[in-house]
XYZ file of C-alpha atoms in Angstrom:
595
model
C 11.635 38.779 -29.772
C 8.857 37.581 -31.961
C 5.108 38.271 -31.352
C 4.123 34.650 -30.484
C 6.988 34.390 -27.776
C 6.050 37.852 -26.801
C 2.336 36.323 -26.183
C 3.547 33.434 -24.675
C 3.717 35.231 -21.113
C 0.274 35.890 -21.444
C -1.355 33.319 -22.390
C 0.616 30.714 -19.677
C -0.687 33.963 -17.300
C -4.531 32.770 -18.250
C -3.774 29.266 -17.882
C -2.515 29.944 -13.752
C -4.902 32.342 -12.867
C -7.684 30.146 -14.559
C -6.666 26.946 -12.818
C -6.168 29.498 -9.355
C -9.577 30.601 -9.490
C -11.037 27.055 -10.290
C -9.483 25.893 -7.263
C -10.565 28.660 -5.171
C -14.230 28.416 -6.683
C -14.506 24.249 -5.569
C -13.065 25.132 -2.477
C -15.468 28.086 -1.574
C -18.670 26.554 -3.042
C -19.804 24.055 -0.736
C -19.310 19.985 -1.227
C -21.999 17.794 -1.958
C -23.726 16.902 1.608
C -23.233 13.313 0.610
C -19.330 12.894 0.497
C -18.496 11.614 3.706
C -15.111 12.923 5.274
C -12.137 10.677 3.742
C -12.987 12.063 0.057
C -13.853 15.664 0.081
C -10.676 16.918 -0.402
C -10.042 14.690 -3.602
C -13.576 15.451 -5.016
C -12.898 19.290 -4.482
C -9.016 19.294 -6.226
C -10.555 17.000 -9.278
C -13.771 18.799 -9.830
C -11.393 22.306 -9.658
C -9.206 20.240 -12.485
C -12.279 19.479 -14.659
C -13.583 23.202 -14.392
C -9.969 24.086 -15.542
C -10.148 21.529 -18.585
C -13.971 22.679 -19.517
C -12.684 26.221 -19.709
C -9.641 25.761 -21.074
C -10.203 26.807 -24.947
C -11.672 30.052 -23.436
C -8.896 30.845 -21.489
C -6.588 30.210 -24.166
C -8.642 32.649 -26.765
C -8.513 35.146 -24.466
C -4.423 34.621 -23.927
C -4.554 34.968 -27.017
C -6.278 37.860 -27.840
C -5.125 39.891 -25.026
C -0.920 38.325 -25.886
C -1.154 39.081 -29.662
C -2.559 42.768 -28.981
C -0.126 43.853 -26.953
C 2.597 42.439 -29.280
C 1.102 43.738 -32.131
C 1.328 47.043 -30.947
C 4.573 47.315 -31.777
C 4.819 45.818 -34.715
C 1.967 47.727 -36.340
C 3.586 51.163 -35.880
C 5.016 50.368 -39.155
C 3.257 50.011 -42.290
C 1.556 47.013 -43.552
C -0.444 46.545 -46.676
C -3.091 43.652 -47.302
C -2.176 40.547 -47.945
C 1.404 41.471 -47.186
C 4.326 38.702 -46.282
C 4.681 39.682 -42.819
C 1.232 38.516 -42.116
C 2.150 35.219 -43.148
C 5.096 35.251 -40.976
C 2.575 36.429 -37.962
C 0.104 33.101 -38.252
C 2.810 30.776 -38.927
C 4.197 31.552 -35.078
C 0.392 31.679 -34.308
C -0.401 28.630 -35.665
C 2.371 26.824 -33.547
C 1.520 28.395 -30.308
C -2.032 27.469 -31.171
C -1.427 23.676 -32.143
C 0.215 23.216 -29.121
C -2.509 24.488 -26.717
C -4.819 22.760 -28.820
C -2.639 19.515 -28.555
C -2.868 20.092 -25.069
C -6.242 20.382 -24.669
C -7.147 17.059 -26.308
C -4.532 15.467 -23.608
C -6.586 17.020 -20.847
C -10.188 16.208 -22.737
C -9.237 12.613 -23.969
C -6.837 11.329 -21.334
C -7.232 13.356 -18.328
C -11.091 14.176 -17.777
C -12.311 10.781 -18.082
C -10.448 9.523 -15.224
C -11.239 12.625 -12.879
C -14.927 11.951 -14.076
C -14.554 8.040 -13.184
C -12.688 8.801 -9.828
C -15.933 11.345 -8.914
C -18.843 8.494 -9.554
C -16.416 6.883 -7.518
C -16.143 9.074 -4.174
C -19.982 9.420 -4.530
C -20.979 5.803 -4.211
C -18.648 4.427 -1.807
C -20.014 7.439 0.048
C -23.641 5.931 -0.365
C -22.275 2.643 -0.047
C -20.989 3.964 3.256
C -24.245 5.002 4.549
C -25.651 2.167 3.555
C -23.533 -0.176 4.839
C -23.841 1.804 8.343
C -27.840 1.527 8.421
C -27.292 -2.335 7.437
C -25.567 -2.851 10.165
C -27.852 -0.931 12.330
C -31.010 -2.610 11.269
C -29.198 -6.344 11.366
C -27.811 -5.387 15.349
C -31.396 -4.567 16.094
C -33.029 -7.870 14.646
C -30.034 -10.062 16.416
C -28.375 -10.963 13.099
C -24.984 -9.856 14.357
C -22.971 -12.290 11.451
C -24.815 -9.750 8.952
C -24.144 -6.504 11.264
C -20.409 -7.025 11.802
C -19.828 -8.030 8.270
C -21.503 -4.237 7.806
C -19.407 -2.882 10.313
C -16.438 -3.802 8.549
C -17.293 -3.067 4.975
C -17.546 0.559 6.092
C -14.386 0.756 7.577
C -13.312 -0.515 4.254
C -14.596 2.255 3.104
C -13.898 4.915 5.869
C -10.921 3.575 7.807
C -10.588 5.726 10.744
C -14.297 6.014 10.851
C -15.613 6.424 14.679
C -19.166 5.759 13.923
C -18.564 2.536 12.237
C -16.051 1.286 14.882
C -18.447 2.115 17.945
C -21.261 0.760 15.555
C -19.009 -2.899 14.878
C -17.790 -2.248 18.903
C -21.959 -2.203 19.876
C -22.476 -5.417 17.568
C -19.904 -6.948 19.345
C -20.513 -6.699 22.540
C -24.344 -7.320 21.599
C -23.137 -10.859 20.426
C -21.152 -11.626 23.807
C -24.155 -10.344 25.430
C -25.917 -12.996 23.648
C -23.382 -15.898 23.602
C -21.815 -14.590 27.014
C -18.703 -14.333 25.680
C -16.798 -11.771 23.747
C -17.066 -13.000 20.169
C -13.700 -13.572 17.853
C -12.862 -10.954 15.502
C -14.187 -11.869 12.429
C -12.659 -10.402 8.776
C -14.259 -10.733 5.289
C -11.583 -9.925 2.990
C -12.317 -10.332 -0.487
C -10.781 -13.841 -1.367
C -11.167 -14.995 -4.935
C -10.188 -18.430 -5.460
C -6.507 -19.398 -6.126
C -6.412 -21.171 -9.010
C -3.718 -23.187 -9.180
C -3.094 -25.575 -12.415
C -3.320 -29.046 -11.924
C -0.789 -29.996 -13.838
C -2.413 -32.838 -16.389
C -3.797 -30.427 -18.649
C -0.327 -29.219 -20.156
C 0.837 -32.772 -20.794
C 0.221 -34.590 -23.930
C -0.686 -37.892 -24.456
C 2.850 -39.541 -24.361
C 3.880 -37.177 -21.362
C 0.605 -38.547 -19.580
C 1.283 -42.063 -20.017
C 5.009 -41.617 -18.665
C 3.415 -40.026 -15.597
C 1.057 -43.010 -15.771
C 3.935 -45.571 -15.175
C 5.949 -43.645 -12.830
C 3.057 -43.406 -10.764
C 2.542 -47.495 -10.978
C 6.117 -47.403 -10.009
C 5.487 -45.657 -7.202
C 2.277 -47.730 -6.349
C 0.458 -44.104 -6.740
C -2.969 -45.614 -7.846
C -4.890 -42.815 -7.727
C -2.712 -40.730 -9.737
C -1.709 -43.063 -12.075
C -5.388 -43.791 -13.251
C -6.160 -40.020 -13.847
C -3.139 -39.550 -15.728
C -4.298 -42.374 -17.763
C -7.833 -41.490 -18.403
C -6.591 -37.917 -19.482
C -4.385 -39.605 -21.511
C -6.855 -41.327 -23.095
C -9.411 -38.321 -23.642
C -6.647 -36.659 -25.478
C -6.061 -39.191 -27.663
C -7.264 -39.729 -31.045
C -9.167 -42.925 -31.870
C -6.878 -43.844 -34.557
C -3.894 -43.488 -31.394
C -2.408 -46.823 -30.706
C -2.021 -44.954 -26.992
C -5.578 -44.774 -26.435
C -5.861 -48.700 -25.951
C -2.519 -48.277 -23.428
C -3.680 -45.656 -21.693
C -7.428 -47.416 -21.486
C -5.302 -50.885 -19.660
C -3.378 -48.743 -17.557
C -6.649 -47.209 -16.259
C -8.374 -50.331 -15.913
C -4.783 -52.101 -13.977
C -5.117 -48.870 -11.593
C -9.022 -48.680 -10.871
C -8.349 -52.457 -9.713
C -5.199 -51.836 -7.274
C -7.540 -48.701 -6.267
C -10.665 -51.035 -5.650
C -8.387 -53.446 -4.039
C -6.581 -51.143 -1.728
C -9.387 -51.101 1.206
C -8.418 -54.547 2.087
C -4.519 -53.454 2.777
C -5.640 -51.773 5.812
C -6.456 -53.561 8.973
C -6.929 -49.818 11.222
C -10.620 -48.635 10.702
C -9.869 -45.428 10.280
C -7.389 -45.502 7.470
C -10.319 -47.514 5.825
C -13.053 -44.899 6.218
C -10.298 -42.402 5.162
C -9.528 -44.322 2.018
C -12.995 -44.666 1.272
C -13.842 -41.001 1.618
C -10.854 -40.609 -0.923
C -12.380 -43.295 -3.357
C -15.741 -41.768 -3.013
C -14.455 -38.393 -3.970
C -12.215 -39.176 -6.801
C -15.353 -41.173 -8.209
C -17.256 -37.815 -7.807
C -14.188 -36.457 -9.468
C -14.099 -38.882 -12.466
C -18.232 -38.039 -12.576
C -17.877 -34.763 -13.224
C -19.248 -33.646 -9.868
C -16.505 -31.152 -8.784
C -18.589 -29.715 -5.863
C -19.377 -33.091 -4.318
C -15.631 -34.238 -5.093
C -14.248 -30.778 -3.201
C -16.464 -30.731 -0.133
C -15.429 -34.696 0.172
C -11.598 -33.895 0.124
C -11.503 -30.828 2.112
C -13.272 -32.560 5.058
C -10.799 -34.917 4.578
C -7.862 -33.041 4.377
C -8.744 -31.497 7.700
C -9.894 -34.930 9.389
C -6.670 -36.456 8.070
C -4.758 -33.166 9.880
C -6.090 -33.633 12.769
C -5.595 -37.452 13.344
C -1.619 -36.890 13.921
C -1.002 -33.745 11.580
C 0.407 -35.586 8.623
C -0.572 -34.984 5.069
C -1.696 -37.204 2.385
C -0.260 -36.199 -0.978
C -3.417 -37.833 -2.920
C -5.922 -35.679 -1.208
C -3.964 -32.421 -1.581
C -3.910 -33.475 -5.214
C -6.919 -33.928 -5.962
C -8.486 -31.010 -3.638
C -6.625 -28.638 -5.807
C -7.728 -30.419 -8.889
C -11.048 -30.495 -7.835
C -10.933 -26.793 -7.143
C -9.767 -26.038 -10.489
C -12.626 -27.824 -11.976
C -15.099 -26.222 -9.758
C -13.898 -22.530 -10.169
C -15.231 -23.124 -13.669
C -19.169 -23.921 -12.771
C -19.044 -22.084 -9.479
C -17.730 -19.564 -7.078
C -17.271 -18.866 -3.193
C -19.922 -17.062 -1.690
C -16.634 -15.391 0.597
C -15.854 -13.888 -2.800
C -18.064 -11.147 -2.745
C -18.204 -10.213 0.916
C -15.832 -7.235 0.656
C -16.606 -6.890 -2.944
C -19.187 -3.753 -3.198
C -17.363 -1.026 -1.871
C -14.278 -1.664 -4.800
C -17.078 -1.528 -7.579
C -15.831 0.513 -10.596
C -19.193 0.453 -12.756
C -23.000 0.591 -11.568
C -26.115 0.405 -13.482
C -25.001 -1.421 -15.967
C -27.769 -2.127 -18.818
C -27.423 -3.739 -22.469
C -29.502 -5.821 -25.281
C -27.809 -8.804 -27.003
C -29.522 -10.175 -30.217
C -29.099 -13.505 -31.425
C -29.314 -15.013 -34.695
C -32.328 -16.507 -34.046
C -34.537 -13.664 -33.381
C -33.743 -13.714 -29.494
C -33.109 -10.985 -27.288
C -31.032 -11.179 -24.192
C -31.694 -7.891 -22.087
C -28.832 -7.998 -18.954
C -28.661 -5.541 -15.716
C -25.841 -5.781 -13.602
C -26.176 -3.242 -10.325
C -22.673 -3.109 -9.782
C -18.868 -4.443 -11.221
C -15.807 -5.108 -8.864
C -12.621 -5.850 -11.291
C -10.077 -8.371 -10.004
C -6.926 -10.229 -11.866
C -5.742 -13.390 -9.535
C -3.711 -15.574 -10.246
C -2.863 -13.964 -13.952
C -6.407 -14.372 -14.814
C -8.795 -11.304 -14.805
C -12.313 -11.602 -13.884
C -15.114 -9.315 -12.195
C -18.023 -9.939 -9.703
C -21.529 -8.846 -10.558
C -23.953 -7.811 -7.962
C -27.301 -7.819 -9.091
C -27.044 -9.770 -12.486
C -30.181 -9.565 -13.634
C -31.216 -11.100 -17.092
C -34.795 -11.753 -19.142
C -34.258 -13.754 -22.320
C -36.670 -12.550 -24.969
C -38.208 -15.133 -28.211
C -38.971 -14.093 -31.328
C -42.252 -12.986 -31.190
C -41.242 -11.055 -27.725
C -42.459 -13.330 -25.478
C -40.465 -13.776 -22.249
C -38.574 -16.910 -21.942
C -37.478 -16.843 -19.127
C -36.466 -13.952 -15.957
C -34.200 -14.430 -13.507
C -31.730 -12.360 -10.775
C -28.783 -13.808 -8.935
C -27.189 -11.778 -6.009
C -23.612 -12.112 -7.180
C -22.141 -13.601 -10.520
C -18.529 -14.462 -12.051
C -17.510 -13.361 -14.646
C -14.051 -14.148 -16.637
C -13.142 -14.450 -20.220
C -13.666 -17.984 -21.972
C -11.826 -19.045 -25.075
C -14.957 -20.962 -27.732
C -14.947 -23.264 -30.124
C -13.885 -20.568 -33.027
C -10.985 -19.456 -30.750
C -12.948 -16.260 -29.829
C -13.111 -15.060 -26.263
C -16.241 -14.396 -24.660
C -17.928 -13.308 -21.244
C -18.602 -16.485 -19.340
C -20.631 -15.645 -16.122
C -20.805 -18.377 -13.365
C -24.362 -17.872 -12.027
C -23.873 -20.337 -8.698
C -21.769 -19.506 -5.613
C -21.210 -21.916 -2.912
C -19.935 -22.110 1.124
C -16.111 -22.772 0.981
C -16.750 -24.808 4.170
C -20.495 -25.890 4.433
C -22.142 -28.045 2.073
C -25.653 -27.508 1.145
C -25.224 -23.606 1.500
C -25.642 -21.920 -2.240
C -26.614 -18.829 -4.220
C -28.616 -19.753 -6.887
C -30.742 -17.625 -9.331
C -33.933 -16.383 -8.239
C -36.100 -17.098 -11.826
C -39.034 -14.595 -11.354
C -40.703 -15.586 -14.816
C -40.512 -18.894 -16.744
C -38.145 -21.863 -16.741
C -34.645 -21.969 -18.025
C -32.824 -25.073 -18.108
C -30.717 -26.549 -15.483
C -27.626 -25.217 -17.584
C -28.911 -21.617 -18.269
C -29.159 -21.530 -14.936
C -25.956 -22.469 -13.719
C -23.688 -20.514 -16.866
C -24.074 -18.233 -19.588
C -21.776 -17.215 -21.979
C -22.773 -13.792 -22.925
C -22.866 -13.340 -26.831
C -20.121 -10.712 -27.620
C -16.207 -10.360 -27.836
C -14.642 -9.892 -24.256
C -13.035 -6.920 -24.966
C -16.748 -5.507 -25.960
C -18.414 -5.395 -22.098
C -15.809 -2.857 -21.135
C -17.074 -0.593 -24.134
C -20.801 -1.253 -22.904
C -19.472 -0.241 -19.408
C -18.167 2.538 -20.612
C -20.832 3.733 -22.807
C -23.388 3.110 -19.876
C -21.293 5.671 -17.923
C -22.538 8.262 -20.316
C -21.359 8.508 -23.969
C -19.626 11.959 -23.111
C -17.734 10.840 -20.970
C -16.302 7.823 -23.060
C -12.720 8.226 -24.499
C -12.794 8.677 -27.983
C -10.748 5.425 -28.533
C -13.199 3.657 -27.034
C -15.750 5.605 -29.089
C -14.195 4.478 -32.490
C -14.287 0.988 -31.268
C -17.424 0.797 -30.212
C -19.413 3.192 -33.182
C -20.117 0.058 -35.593
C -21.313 -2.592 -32.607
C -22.952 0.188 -30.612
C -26.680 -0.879 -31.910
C -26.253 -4.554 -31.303
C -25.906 -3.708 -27.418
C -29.022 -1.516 -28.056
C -27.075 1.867 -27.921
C -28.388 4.414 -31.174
C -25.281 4.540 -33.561
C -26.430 8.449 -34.374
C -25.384 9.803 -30.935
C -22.012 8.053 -30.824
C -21.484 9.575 -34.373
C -22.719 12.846 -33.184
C -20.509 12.664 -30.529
C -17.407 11.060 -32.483
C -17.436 14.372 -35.165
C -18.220 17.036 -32.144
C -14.946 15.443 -30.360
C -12.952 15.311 -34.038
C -14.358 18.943 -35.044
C -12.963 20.388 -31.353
C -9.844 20.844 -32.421
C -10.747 22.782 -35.723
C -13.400 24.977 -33.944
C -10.830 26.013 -31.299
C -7.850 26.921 -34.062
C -10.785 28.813 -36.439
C -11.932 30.719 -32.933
C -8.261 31.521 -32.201
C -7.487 33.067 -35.568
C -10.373 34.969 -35.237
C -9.043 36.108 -32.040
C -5.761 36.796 -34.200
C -7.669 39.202 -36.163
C -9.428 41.089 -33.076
C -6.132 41.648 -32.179
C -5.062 43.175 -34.494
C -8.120 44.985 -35.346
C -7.840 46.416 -31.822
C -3.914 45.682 -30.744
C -2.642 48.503 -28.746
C -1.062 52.013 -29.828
C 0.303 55.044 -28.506
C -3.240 56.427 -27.700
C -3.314 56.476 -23.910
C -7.533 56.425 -23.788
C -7.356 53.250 -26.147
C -5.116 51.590 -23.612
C -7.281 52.895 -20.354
C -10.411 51.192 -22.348
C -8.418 47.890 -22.586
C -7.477 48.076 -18.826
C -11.336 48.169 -18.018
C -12.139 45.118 -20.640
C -9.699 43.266 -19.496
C -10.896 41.102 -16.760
C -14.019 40.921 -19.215
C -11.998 38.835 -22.208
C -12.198 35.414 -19.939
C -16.051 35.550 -19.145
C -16.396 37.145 -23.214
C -14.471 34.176 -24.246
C -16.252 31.353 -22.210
C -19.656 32.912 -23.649
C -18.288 32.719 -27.210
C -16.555 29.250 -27.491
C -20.086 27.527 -25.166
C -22.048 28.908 -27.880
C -19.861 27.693 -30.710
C -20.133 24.467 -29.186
C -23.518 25.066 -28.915
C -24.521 25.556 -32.078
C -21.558 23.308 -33.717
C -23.427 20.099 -31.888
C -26.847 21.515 -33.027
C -25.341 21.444 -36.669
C -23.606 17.812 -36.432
C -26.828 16.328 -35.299
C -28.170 17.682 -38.137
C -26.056 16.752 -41.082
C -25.971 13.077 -39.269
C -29.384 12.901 -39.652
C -29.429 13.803 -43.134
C -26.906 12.512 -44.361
C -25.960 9.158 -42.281
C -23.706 7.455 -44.498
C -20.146 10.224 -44.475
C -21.519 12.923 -42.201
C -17.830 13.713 -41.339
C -16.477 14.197 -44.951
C -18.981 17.212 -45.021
C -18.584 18.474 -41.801
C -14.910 18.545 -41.835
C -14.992 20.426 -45.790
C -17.103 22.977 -43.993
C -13.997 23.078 -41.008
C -11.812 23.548 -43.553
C -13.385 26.063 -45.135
C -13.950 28.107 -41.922
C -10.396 27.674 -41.379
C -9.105 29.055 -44.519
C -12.071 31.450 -44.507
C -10.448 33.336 -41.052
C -6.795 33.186 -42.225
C -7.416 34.732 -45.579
C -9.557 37.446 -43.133
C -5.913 37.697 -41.559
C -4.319 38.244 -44.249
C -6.531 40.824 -45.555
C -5.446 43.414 -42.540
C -3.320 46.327 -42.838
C -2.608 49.357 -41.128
C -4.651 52.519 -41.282
C-alpha cells in the first residue's frame, strides 16, 4: 500500500469531520433575527457549506500533514539519502492526491460558493421584503386603501405561504372592505402576468407572400386584412420593386371597400361596431398602438357580449396591436407580484458615450423572466441622470418599474432596450410615466432608452455590483477589459483575477511544505514522540487555518502591489514567482533524508 493511499483515509477523515463541525457550528450559533421562518433552515445548511468551502485548503493541509506522517513512519525506518529516487516516487503520489483536492476546491470556490452566496442575499431580502410588505399592508388597511393592502397581503404570502400573520392581516383587510362596501369583497390575485406575445404573422412574409395574402383576402372580401397585408407589402419593398406599385393599388382598392363598408349595414349597432373597428385600425396604421389596443379590446368585449360571437378582424388586429405595443410599453399588472422574485438589488453603473456624455443608471431591484421564448427583466426603481460634457446635468429622472429585453440595432448588435411607460391592461388614461426630477428629456428619452452596451454585458455589471469576490471567475475574465467603461476600477478585478489564478499554486506550494513537515516530524518507534502528536493533534486544523489565512493574507497584499507597479503583465511575474516557490519546496523535499 503506497503512502498517498495510506493518507488517503486521513485526509477524507478532515474533510467529514470539517464539514460535521461546520454544520454543527451554523446550527448552534444563532440565525440572523431577520430570516423569517420558511428560510432558516436553508440559510443555516448553506452558510455551514460555505464555512466548509472557506476552510477547505486548511483542512486538506492538515490531512495532509497528519496522513503523510503516519505513512512515512514506516517507510523511513529504512535508509534514505538526499536527493534520493524514492523521494521522487513520494511527491509524484503527492502531487496527484494534491491536484485532485485542489481540483476540487476550485469546483467548490468557482461553481459552488457563488450560488450559496446568491441564494443567501436571497433569503435575506425576501425576508425584508416580507416585513415590508406586512407593514404596507398595515399602514394601507389603516388609511382605507384596501386595493393597496390586499395586494400586500398577498405578496407576502408569496413570500411566506403558510404565513398566519399575513393571512389574518389579508383576512382583516377583507373584511374591512365588506365593512365598507357591505359586502364581502371578491378574492382578488395579482399574479405576475407578462404579456403574451404572440407573432402577428405579417412580419415573416415577404413581399410576394404578402401580396398572395393580399388577394386571398379580396377573395374573401376580408378588407381589413387585405389592406395591411398590402401596405406591409409595400414597406418591404424596394423602390425599384415592380410590387410596390401592386401592392400600393391593392391598398388603395381595400381602404375604399373599407370606407365603403358602413353603408352595408342597416342595424345601428353593427355600424358603431364597424366604426370602432375603422377607428382603431386607423390608430393602427398611425402608429398609435395604445389608442389602437384600448379601441379593440373594448370592442372585443362589447362585441362578446351582444350574442357571444367573435369577430375574426378584431381578434386580429388586438393581437397585432399588442405586439406593437409590447415594444413602447408594458402592463402595469406586470410588476404586481414582481418584487419578491428579484434576483439583483442595488444595482449601480456609468455608461460613457462618444460624445463626452455620461449616463449614470440605478436600478433598486431586477426580477428575470423568459415568456414566450423571449427573456426580459423588470426594474423597480430605474433611476437614470444623463450627464454633458462639461458635467452638467441633462436631464434626471425615476420611473417605478421599467422593461427591459434585448433589442437587435442597426449593426446587428444586441442591446438593453428599457421600456420606460407602463399602462392599465383595462383602463385607459391610467399610466406610469417617469418622474423627471431635473431638466427636460425629450418625449422619446422618456418613453425608451436603449442602454449603450452589449446585452450580455448588464449581467456582468449585475454581477460585479454583487461584490467582485463573489463574481465567478468566468465572468471575471469577461468583464476585466470593459470593467472601467461601467465605472468599475480595472486594478481590483485584476487583483482579484491573479489572487483567484494564484489559489491553486499557493495551496499545492503550502501542501508540499506540509510534505516536508511530515517528514521532518513523521512518526517512529519512540512512544513520547507519538504521545506529543496525540496532544497536537486536534491543534493541526486551527494551525492550518492560521497558516493558509495568512498566506492569503499576505499573497493579496503582494498582488496589489505588483499590479500597481507593474499594470501592463502583472500575472507573468506573479506566476514566475509561483513557480519558483513551487520548485523552491519540492527541491526542499528532495533534500530530506534519514538521520
Amino acid at each position: 500500500m503506497t503512502e498517498t493511499a495510506k493518507t488517503l483515509p486521513v485526509l477524507l477523515a478532515h474533510f467529514i469531520i470539517g464539514l460535521c463541525a461546520s454544520l454543527l457550528w451554523t446550527f448552534v450559533s444563532p440565525a440572523p433575527e431577520s430570516l423569517i421562518e420558511p428560510f432558516i433552515l436553508n440559510h443555516r445548511l448553506y452558510e455551514a457549506f460555505l464555512l466548509f468551502i472557506r476552510f477547505f485548503p486548511a483542512l486538506m493541509i492538515s490531512g495532509i500533514l497528519l496522513g503523510y506522517a503516519l505513512s512515512f513512519g514506516k517507510a523511513a525506518e529504512d535508509p534514505h539519502v538526499r536527493w534520493s529516487p524514492r523521494f521522487l516516487k513520494y511527491l509524484k503520489g503527492a502531487f496527484l492526491l494534491f491536484l485532485g483536492c485542489v481540483a476540487f476546491q476550485v469546483i467548490l470556490d468557482e461553481g459552488v460558493a457563488p450560488s450559496l452566496e446568491s441564494s443567501l442575499i436571497q433569503y435575506r431580502s425576501r425576508s425584508d421584503d416580507y416585513r415590508e410588505f406586512i407593514h404596507l399592508g398595515i399602514s394601507a388597511e389603516s388609511s382605507g386603501d384596501y386595493d393597496e393592502g390586499e395586494r400586500a397581503a398577498l405578496s407576502a404570502l408569496q413570500i411566506w405561504k403558510k404565513s398566519s400573520e399575513a393571512e389574518k392581516l389579508l383576512e382583516s383587510i377583507r373584511y374591512s372592505r365588506a365593512d365598507t362596501a357591505g359586502r364581502i369583497a371578491e378574492v382578488a390575485s395579482v399574479p405576475v402576468k407578462p404579456l403574451d406575445l404572440i407573432p402577428p404573422g405579417a412580419d415573416s412574409f415577404g413581399v410576394l407572400e404578402l401580396l398572395k395574402k393580399t388577394e386571398q383576402a379580396l377573395e374573401e372580401r376580408d378588407y381589413f386584412a387585405a389592406h395591411y397585408y398590402a401596405m406591409k407589402a409595400w414597406s418591404l419593398a424596394s423602390d425599384t420593386d415592380p410590387n410596390k406599385i401592386a401592392a400600393m393599388d391593392y391598398a388603395a382598392h381595400a381602404w375604399n371597400e373599407i370606407g365603403e363598408g358602413s353603408s352595408r349595414f342597416i342595424d345601428s349597432e353593427e355600424k358603431s361596431v364597424y366604426s370602432d373597428k375603422l377607428a382603431g385600425y386607423s390608430a393602427l396604421q398611425s402608429g398609435d398602438a395604445l389608442r389602437a389596443y384600448y379601441i379593440f379590446s373594448e370592442l372585443q368585449e362589447r362585441i362578446k357580449s351582444i350574442d357571444g360571437r367573435i369577430d375574426t378582424d378584431v381578434d386580429r388586429f388586438l393581437v397585432i396591436s399588442l405586439n406593437a405595443l409590447a415594444e413602447t410599453h408594458f402592463f402595469i399588472d406586470e410588476t404586481e407580484n414582481a418584487r419578491p422574485f428579484e434576483s439583483s438589488r442595488d444595482v449601480f453603473f456609468t455608461m460613457h458615450h462618444p460624445d463626452g456624455s455620461a449616463d449614470y443608471v440605478f436600478v433598486r431591484g431586477i426580477t428575470y423572466l423568459r415568456s414566450s421564448g423571449r427573456d426580459m427583466a423588470y426594474l423597480r426603481g430605474f433611476e437614470l441622470v444623463r450627464l454633458e460634457k462639461d458635467g452638467s446635468i441633462r436631464f434626471h429622472f425615476e420611473t417605478p418599474y421599467a422593461k427591459m429585453f434585448a433589442a437587435r440595432g442597426m449593426d446587428g448588435k444586441e442591446r438593453p432596450q428599457v421600456l420606460l411607460r407602463a399602462v392599465s391592461r383595462e383602463s385607459e388614461g391610467v399610466t406610469w410615466r417617469p418622474i423627471v426630477k431635473k431638466g427636460s428629456p425629450s418625449e422619446a428619452e422618456s418613453a425608451i432608452q436603449v442602454l449603450d452596451m452589449p446585452y450580455d454585458d448588464f449581467a456582468l455589471v449585475v454581477s460585479a455590483n454583487r461584490g467582485i469576490r463573489t463574481m465567478q471567475l468566468a465572468d471575471i475574465i469577461r468583464f476585466i477589459n470593459r470593467s472601467e467603461l461601467y465605472g468599475f476600477p480595472k486594478h481590483e478585478l485584476s487583483i482579484e483575477l491573479i489572487s483567484r489564478l494564484s489559489e491553486p499554486f499557493l495551496l499545492m506550494i503550502l501542501a508540499v511544505f506540509a510534505l516536508v513537515l511530515a517528514w521532518r516530524y513523521r512518526l517512529g518507534q519512540n512512544s513520547l514522540f507519538k504521545a506529543w502528536w496525540v496532544i497536537a493533534v486536534p491543534l493541526f486544523p486551527f494551525a492550518c487555518i492560521y497558516a493558509v489565512e495568512t498566506v492569503r493574507y499576505l499573497a493579496r497584499i503582494v498582488i496589489s502591489h505588483i499590479v500597481q507597479v507593474f499594470p501592463s503583465q502583472p500575472i507573468i511575474l506573479i506566476l514566475a514567482v509561483l513557480f519558483a516557490g513551487l520548485f523552491g519546496v519540492s527541491a526542499l523535499f528532495f533534500a530530506q533524508r534519514t538521520e
